[in-house]
XYZ file of C-alpha atoms in Angstrom:
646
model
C 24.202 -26.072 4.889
C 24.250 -26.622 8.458
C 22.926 -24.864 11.582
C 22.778 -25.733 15.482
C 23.000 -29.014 14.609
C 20.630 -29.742 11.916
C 20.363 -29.094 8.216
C 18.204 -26.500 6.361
C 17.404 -29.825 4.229
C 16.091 -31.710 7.867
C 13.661 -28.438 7.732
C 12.552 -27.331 4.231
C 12.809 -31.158 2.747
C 9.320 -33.172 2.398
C 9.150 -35.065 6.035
C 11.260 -32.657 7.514
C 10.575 -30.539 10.456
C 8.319 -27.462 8.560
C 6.380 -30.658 6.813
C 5.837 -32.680 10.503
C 4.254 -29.119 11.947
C 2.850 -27.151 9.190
C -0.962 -28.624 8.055
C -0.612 -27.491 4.924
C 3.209 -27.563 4.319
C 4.567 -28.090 0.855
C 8.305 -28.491 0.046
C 9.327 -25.604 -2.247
C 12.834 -26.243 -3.722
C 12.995 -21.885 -4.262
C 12.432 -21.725 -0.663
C 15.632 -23.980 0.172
C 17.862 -22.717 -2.269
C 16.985 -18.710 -1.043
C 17.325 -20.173 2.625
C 20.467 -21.549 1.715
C 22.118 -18.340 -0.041
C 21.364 -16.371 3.498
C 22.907 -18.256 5.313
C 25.667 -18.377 3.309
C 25.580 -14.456 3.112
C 25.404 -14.516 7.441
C 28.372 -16.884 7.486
C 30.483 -14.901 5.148
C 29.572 -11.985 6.504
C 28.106 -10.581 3.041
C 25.348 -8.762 1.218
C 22.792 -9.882 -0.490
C 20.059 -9.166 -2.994
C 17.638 -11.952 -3.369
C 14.394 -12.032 -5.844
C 11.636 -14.475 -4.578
C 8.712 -15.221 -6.800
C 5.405 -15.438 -5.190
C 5.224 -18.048 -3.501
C 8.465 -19.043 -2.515
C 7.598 -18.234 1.166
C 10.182 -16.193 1.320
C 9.492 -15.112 5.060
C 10.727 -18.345 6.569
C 13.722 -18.708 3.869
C 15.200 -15.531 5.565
C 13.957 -16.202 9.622
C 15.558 -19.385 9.835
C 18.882 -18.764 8.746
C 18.659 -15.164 10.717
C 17.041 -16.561 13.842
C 20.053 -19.256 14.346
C 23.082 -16.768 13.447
C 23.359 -15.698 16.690
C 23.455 -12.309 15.601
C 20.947 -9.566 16.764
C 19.058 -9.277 13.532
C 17.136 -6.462 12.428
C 13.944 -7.014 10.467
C 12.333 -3.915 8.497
C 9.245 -4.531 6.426
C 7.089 -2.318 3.949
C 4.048 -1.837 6.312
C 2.656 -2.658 9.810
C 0.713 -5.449 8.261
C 3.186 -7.507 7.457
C 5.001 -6.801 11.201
C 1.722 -8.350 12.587
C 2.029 -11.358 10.579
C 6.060 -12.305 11.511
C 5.077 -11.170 15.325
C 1.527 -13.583 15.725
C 2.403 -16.018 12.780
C 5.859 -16.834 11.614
C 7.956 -16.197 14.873
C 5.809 -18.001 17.007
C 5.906 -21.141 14.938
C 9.222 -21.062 14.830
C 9.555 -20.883 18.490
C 7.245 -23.757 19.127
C 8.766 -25.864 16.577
C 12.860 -25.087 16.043
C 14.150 -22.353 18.118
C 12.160 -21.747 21.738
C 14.872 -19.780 23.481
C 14.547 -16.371 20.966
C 14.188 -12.988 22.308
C 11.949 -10.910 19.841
C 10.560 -7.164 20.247
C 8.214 -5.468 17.638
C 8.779 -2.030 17.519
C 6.536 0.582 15.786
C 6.200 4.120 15.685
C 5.683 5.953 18.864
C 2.437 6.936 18.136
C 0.925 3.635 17.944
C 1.856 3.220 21.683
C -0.572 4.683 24.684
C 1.135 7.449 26.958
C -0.158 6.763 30.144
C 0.521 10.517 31.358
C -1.361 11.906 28.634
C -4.422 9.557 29.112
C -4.578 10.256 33.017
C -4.531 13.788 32.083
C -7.855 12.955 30.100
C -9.562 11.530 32.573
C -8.722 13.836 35.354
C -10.286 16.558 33.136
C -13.394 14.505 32.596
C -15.709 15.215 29.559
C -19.013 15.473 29.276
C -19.312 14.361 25.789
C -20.513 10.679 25.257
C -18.089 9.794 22.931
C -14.847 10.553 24.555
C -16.707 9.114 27.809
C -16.738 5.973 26.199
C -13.073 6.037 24.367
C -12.200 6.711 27.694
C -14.185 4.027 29.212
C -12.639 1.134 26.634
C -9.520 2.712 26.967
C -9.586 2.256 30.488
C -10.550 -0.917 30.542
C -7.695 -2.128 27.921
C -5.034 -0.784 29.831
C -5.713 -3.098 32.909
C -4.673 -5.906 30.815
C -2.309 -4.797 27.907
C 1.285 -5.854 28.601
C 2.327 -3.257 25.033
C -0.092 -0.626 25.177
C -0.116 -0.846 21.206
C -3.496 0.298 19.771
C -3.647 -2.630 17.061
C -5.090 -4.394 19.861
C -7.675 -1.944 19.730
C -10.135 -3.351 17.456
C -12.826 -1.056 17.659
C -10.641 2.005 17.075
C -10.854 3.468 13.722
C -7.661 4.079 11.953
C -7.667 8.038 11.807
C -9.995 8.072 15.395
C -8.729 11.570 16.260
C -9.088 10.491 20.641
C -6.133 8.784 19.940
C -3.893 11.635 18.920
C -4.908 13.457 22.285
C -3.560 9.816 24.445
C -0.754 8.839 21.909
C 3.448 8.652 23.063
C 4.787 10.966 20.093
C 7.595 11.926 20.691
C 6.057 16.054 20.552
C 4.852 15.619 23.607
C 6.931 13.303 25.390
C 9.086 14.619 28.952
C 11.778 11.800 28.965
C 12.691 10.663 32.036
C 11.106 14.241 33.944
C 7.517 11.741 33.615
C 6.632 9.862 36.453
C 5.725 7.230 34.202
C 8.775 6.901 32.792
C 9.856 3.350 33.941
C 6.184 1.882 33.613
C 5.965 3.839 29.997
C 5.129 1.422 27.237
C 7.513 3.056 24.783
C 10.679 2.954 27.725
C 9.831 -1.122 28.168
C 9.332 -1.742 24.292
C 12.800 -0.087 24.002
C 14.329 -1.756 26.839
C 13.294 -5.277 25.524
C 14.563 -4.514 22.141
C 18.030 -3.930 23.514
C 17.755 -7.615 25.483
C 16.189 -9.114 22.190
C 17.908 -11.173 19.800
C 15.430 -10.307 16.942
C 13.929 -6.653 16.242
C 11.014 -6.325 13.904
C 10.176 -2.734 12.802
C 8.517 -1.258 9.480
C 10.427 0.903 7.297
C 9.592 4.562 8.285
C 10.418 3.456 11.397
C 14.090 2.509 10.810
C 14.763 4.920 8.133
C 13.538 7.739 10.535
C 15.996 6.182 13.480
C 18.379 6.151 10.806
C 17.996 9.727 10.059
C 17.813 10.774 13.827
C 20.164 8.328 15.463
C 19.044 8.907 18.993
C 15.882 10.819 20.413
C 14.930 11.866 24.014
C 15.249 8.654 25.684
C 18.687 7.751 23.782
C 19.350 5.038 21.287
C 16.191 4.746 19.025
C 17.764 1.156 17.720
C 19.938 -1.178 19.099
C 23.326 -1.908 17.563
C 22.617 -4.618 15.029
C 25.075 -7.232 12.624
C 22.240 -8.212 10.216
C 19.524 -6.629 8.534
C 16.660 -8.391 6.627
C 14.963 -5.317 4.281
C 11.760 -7.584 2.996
C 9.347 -5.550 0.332
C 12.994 -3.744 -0.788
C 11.738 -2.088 -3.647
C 9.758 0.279 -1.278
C 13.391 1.098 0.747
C 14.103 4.588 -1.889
C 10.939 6.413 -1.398
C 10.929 5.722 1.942
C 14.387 6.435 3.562
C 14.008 9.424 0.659
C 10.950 10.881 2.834
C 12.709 10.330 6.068
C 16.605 11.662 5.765
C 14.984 15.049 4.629
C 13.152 17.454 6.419
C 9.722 18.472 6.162
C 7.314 21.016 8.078
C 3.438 21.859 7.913
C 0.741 24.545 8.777
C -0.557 21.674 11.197
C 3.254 21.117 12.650
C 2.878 24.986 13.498
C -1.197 24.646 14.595
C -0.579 21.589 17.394
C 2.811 23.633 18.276
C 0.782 26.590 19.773
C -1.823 24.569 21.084
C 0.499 22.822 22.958
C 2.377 26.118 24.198
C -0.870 27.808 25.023
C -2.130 24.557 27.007
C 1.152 24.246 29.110
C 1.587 27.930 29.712
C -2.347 28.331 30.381
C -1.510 30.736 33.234
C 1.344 32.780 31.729
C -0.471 35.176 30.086
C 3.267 37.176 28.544
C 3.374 33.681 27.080
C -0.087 33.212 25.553
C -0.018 36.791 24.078
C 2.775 35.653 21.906
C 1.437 32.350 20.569
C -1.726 34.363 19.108
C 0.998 36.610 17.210
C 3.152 33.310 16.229
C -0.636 31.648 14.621
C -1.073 34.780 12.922
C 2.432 35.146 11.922
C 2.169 30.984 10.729
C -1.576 31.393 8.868
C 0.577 34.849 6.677
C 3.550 32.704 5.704
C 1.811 29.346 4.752
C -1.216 31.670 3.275
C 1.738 33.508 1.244
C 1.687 30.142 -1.086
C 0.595 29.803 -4.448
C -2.803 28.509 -4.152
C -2.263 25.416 -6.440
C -2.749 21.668 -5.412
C -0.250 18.735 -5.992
C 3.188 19.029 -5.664
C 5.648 21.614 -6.856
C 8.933 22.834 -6.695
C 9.837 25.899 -4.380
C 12.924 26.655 -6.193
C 11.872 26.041 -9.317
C 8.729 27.284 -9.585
C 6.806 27.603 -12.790
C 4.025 30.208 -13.319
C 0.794 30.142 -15.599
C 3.646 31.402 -18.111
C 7.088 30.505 -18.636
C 8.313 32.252 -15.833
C 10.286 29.907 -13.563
C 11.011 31.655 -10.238
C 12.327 30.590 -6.407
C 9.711 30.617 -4.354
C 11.877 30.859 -1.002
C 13.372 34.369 -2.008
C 9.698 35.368 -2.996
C 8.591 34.042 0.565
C 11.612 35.784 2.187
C 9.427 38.502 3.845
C 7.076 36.962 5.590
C 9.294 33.939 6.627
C 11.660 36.666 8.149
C 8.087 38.039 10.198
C 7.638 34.120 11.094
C 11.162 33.651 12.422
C 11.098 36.385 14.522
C 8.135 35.403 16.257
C 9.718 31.937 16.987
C 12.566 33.163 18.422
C 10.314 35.705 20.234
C 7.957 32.558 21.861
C 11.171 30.932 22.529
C 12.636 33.600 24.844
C 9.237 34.415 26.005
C 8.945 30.383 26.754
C 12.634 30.666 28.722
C 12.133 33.936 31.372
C 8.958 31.960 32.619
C 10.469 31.088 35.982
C 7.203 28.197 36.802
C 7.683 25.823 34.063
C 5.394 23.238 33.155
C 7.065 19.680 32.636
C 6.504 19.446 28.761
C 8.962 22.569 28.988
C 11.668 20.734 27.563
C 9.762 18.797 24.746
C 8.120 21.927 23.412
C 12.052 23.498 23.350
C 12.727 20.506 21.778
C 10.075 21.364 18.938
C 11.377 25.115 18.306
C 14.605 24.165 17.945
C 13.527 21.257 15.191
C 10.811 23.747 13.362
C 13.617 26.395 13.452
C 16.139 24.208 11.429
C 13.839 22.762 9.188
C 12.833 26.004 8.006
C 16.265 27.408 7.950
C 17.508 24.543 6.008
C 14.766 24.307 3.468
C 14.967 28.468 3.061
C 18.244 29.280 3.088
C 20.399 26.325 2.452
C 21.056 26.122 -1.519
C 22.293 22.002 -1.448
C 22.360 20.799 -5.687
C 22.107 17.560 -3.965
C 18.405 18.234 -2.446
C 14.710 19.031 -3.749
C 13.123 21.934 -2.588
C 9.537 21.556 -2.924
C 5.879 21.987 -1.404
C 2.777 20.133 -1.498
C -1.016 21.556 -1.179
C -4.099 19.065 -0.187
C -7.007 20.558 1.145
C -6.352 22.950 3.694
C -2.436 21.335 3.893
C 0.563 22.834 3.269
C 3.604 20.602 3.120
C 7.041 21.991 2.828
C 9.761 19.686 1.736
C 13.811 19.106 1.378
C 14.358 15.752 -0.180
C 17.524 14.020 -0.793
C 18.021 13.762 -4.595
C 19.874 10.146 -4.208
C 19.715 7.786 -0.648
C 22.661 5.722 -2.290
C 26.063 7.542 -0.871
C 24.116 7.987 2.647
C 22.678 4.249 2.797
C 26.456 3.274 1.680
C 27.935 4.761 4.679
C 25.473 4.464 6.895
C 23.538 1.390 6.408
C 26.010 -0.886 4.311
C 29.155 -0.249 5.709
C 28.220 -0.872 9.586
C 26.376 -3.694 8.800
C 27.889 -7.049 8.740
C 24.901 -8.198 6.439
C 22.356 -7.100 4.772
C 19.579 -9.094 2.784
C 17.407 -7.077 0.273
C 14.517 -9.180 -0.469
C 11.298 -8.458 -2.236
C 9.109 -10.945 -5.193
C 9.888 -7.974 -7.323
C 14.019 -6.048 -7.478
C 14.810 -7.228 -10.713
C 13.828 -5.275 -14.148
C 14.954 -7.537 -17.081
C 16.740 -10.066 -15.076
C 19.137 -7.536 -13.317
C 19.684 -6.420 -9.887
C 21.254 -3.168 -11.588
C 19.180 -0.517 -10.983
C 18.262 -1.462 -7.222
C 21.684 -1.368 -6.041
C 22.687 2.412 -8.038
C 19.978 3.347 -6.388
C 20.125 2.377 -2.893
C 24.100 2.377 -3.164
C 24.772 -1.489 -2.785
C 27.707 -2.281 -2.353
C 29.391 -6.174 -3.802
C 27.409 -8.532 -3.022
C 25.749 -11.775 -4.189
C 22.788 -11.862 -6.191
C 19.699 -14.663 -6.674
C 16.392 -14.576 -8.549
C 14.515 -17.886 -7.428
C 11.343 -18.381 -9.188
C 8.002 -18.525 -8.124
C 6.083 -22.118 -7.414
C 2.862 -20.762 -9.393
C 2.006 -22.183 -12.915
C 0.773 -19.598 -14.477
C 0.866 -20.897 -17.514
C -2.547 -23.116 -16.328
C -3.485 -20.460 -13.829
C -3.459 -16.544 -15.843
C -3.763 -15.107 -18.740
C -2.966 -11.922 -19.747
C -4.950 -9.512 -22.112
C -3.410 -6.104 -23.948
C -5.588 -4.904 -26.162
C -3.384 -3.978 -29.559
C -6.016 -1.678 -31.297
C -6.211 0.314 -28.068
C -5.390 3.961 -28.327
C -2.777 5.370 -26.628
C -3.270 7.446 -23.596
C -3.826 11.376 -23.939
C -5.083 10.733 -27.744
C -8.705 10.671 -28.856
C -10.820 8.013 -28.357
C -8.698 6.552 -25.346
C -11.350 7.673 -22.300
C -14.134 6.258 -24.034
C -12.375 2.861 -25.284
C -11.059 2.254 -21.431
C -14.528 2.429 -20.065
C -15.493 0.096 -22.390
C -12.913 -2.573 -22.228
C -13.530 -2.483 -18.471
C -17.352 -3.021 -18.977
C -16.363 -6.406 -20.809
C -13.471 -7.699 -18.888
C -15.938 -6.972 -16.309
C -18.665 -9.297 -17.935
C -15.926 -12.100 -18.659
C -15.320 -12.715 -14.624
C -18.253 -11.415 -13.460
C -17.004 -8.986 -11.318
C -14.612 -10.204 -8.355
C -11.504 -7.516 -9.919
C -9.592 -4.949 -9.059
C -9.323 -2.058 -10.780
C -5.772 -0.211 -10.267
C -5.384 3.267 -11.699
C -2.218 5.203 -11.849
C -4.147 8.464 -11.494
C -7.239 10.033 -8.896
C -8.887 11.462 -11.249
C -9.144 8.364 -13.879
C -9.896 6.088 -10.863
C -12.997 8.445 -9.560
C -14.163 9.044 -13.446
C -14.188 5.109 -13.996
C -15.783 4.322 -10.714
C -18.731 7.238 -11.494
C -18.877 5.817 -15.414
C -19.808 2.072 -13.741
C -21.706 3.096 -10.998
C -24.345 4.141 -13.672
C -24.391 0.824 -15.368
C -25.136 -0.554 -11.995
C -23.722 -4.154 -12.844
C -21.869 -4.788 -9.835
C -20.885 -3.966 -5.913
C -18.350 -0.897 -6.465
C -15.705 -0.095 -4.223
C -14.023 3.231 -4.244
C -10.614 3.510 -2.648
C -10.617 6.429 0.442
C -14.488 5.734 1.016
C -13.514 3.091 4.327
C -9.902 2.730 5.978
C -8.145 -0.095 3.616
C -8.637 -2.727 6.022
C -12.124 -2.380 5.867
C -12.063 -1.916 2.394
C -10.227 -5.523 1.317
C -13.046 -7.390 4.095
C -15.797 -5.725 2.246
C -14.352 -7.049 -1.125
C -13.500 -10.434 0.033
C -17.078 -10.632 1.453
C -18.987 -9.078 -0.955
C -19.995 -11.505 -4.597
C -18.898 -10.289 -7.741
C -17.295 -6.515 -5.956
C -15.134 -4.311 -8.245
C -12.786 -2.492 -5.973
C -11.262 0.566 -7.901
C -8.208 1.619 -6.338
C -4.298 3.541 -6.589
C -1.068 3.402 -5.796
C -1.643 1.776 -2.296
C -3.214 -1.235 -3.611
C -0.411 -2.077 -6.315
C 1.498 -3.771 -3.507
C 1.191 -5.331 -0.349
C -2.379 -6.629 -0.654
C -3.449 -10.430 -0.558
C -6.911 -11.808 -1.765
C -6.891 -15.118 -2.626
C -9.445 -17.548 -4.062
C -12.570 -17.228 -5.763
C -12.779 -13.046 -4.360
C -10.239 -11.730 -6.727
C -10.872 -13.513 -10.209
C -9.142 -10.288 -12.354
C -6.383 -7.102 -12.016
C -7.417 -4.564 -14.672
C -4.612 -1.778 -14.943
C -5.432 1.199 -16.428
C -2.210 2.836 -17.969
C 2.024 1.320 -17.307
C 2.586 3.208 -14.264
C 5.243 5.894 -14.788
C 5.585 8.158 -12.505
C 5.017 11.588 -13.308
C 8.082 13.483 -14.798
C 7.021 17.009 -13.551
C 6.958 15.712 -9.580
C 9.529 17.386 -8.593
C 11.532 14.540 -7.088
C 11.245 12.548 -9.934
C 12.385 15.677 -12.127
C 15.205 15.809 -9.883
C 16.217 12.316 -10.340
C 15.896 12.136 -14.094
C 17.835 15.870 -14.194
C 20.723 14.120 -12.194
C 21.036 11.346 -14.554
C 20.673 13.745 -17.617
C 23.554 15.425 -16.400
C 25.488 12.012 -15.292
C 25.670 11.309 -19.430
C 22.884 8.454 -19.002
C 19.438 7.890 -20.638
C 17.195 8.548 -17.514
C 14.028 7.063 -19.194
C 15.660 4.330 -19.989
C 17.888 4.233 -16.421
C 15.256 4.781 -13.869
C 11.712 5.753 -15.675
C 10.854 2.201 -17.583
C 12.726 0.025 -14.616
C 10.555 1.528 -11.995
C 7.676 1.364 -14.061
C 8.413 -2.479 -14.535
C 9.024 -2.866 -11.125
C 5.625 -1.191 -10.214
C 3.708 -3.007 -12.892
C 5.223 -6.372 -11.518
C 4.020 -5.323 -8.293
C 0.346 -4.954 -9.628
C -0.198 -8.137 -11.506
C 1.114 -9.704 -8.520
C -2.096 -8.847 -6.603
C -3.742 -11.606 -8.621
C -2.385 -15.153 -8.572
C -1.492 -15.524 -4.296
C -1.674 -19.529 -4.306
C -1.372 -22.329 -6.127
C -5.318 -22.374 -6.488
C -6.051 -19.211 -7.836
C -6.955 -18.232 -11.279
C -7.295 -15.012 -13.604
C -6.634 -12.465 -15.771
C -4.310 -9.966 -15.953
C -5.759 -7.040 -18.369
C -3.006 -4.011 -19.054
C -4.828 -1.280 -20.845
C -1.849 0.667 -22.453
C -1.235 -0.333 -26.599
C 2.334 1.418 -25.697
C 3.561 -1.708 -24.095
C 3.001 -3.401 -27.602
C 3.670 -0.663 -29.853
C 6.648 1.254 -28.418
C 10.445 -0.241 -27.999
C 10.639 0.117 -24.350
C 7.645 -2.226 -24.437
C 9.127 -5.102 -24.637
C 11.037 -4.724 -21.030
C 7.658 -4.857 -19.851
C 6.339 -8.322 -21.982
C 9.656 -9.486 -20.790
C 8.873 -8.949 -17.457
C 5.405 -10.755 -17.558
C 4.950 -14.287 -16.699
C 5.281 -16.830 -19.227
C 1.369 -17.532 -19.983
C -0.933 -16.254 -22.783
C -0.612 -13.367 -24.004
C -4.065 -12.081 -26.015
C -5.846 -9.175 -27.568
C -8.430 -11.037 -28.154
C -11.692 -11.088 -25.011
C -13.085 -14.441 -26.831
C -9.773 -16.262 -25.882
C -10.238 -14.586 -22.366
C -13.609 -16.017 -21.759
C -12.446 -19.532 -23.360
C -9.678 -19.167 -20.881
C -12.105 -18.450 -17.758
C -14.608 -21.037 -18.634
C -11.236 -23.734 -18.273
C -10.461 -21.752 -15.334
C -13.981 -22.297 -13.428
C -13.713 -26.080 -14.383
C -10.743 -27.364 -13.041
């Protein structure tokens, strides 16, 4: 296994190169042999899926290899979090240590970049309001020495800080090349170095949305690429799911005539007919059932047995709603003085247009027609059913490689249900295994005598095994629900014991949240879905991961219904195909939260008797690490007490 003149041995091996430069480097022998099987997979031109316990260090088993192919390579990961550590760690390291010449671009979401016409719009308008003075003011002052314009370097600015949606480069209200600040534009140069760059790092939504789109106003969204590293791959369904759709909103319809009245301020033919397309908008979203969650349009059920499609139900007033888009857009056309975001807010029509023709009259057995309420949201969806036949022909047949990583793609050993459902192609396959012990480092706790969920007894029993797992560690846990409303009735049931700091997912952006935990002695952070992956606390913080229920997803979402209805009707078991693998997947994910380095200690507590007492539970013990296994809190507290001493 050679590369540019030197071994992956002369790098990984104890006195190598990674052992000479990193402090605290220790030679991982699942780290060389996953290095070894991508490069293998870049020199053959080849797939492959690759499993890499925590802490392999994964990350630098697939740079290396990537970084010296001489290949552009592509990498997507789960979340902006984990772009900022390859950009400001990894990368760098690697250019100061092994390869100094590389060419690398980060690109995010347009939105996370500043558009410098919008913001000199702001401050030509001026406000008198001391807040936006002083956005403006820092803003200002940033962009004298920002060479990316990315907000991340913001570090005062609040995740959901609404200023920044008035100064952001989405693409809604972007005028191409018709800007003046098109050359200097911070999107046009992060686009431009990404086609000179030998490495691209993106997220996810990102690529799967330029996968979905192609090109946008300013052409190519991605450069042409021969390898693609997909690290946190599990996520890769959902997500290019959500993004080779099409979806719509009340507030899609609410910024669209804002931003028609606000360009056409003077055309008063033109202003006259956004009022009528609001009104016509508030009837037709205001026409849904009044429910919240997520339901099927289709296939909607009533308070009774009635199942009915709500898109011939809705057909009136999305007929009144058409016709006054079409009506703004010819109104928008005869204006003979048109502004320069004439061609973006076209742009828009013609894209809310489609997306409602397609989700209203298109009948597609392959798609999910469905809607989501939240608050005052209304969320209209069409879903792809299965990503596998499009990621086939679009992702796995133009690539010369592509690596699926993650420390969690396997259920029971096999790659099999990752690749039927992302449509992988033949290609080679390694599970390396994690350098914890976890033997000496976790236990793991399932109370037998625990009643099942939905059955009597089962709220009151859960509050009180999470009172004593609580006592054994002292605190320092997170709790991860697989519901809202068991998560909020938990964290009220504990805040009146008053025993310890409480954390409530949603009260603080997540950032915020995990430095409050890691900060704060003996806090209890209770949390959802969004903590189940991608989150690192390590030492002394995080001493236990208490899980509620085996995370199923619900049956009745109506994508999920979808999927298991397609499988019903393919002649396979779809509990037993997709439900319990994903679930395994997901509950992999979870425990994972605990044991980050080779340091940590703790429990692992899984609140659901159905992974002892049902069949399909013992994919999930299976799945588990190899360490005790107890009912029993007396062995967990012997357990701890060994912990704290060593």
């Amino acid at each position: 296994m050679r590369i540019e003149g030197f071994s992956l041995e002369e790098v990984f091996r104890p006195g190598g190169i990674l052992d000479q430069s990193l402090p605290d480097y220790e030679f991982r022998p699942s780290q060389l042999e996953m290095a070894g099987a991508v490069l293998d997979a870049l020199e053959n031109s080849g797939h492959l899926c690759v499993e890499a316990g925590t802490g392999t260090g994964k990350t630098l088993a697939y740079l290396l290899p990537a970084l010296l192919s001489e290949k552009r390579v592509i990498i997507s990961t789960a979340t902006k979090n984990l772009q900022e550590q390859l950009v400001t760690r990894d990368i760098p390291f690697l250019q100061s240590h092994v390869i100094p010449n590389i060419r690398v671009t980060c690109m995010k979401g347009r939105q996370n970049y500043l558009c410098l016409r919008r913001f000199a719009e702001r401050r030509r308008q001026g406000v008198l309001d001391v807040g936006r003075h002083d956005f403006d003011r820092k803003v200002g002052e940033w962009l004298r020495e920002t060479e990316t314009g990315d907000r991340a370097d913001l570090t005062w600015l609040k995740d959901d800080d609404p200023l920044w949606f008035t100064v952001d480069a989405r693409s809604d209200t972007c005028i191409g090349q018709k800007c003046s600040d098109f050359s200097d534009c911070f999107v046009t140069r992060m686009r431009q170095q990404a086609f000179e760059s030998d490495l691209v790092i993106v997220n996810h939504a990102l690529f799967f949305a330029n996968l979905s789109l192609e090109t946008d106003e300013i052409g190519s969204a991605l450069p042409d690429f021969s390898v693609l590293v997909l690290d946190e791959a599990h996520e890769v369904e959902d997500v290019a799911a959500d993004h080779l759709g099409r979806s719509l909103s009340n507030f899609v319809l609410e910024d669209l005539c804002r931003s028609i009245g606000k360009a056409f301020g003077s055309q008063q033919s033109v202003l006259r007919k956004v009022d009528r397309l609001q009104r016509s908008a508030d009837r037709f979203f205001g026409a849904f059932p009044p429910d919240e969650g997520r339901h099927s349009l289709n296939l909607f059920r009533r308070s009774g047995a009635e199942t009915v499609d709500l898109r011939l139900e809705l057909g009136a007033v999305l007929e009144k709603l058409m016709d006054r888009l079409q009506e703004m857009y010819h109104a928008m056309e005869a204006v003979s003085e048109r502004p320069d975001e004439f061609d973006a807010l076209l742009r828009r029509m013609d894209r809310v247009l489609a997306d409602l023709d397609e989700i209203f009259n298109l009948d597609n057995p392959d798609n999910v027609y469905w809607y989501q309420r939240s608050g005052r949201g209304l969320f209209i969806h069409l879903t792809p059913i299965s990503v596998a036949g499009v990621l086939r022909e679009k992702l796995f047949k133009r690539a010369d490689t592509v690596v699926l990583t993650s420390a969690t793609l396997t259920a029971q050993d096999s790659f099999t249900y990752l690749r039927k459902r992302l449509g992988v192609p033949e290609c080679e396959e390694l599970i390396v295994p994690g350098e914890f012990d976890y033997e000496a480092q976790s236990a793991i706790y399932i109370p037998s005598s625990m009643p099942e969920p939905r059955t009597p007894g089962y709220p009151e029993r859960l509050r009180g095994e999470f009172e004593q797992l609580l006592e054994v560690t002292d605190g320092y846990a997170f709790l991860l629900f697989t519901t809202y409303q068991q998560m909020r009735w938990v964290h009220e049931s504990l805040r009146a014991q008053d025993r310890f700091p409480l954390l409530l997912q949603g009260d603080m952006p997540k950032t915020l949240l995990l430095e409050e935990f890691r900060s704060t002695p003996r806090a209890v952070l209770c949390a959802t879905a969004s903590f189940w992956q991608g989150v690192d606390v390590r030492g002394d913080a995080l001493r236990s991961v208490i899980i509620d229920k085996l995370p199923f997803k619900v049956p009745s979402e109506p994508i999920v219904a979808a999927r298991l209805q397609r499988l019903e009707q393919q002649g396979v078991n779809p509990f037993m195909e997709y439900s319990v693998p994903d679930a395994v997947i997901t509950l992999r994910q979870g425990l994972g939260r605990l044991i980050r380095s080779k340091k940590d200690t703790g429990i692992l507590a899984i609140l659901d008797s159905r992974i002892r007492r049902r069949k399909y539970g013992k994919l999930f013990l299976n799945s588990l690490p190899k360490c005790l296994v107890t009912d029993n809190i007396g062995n967990l507290e012997n357990f701890f007490r060994g912990s704290v001493s060593r």
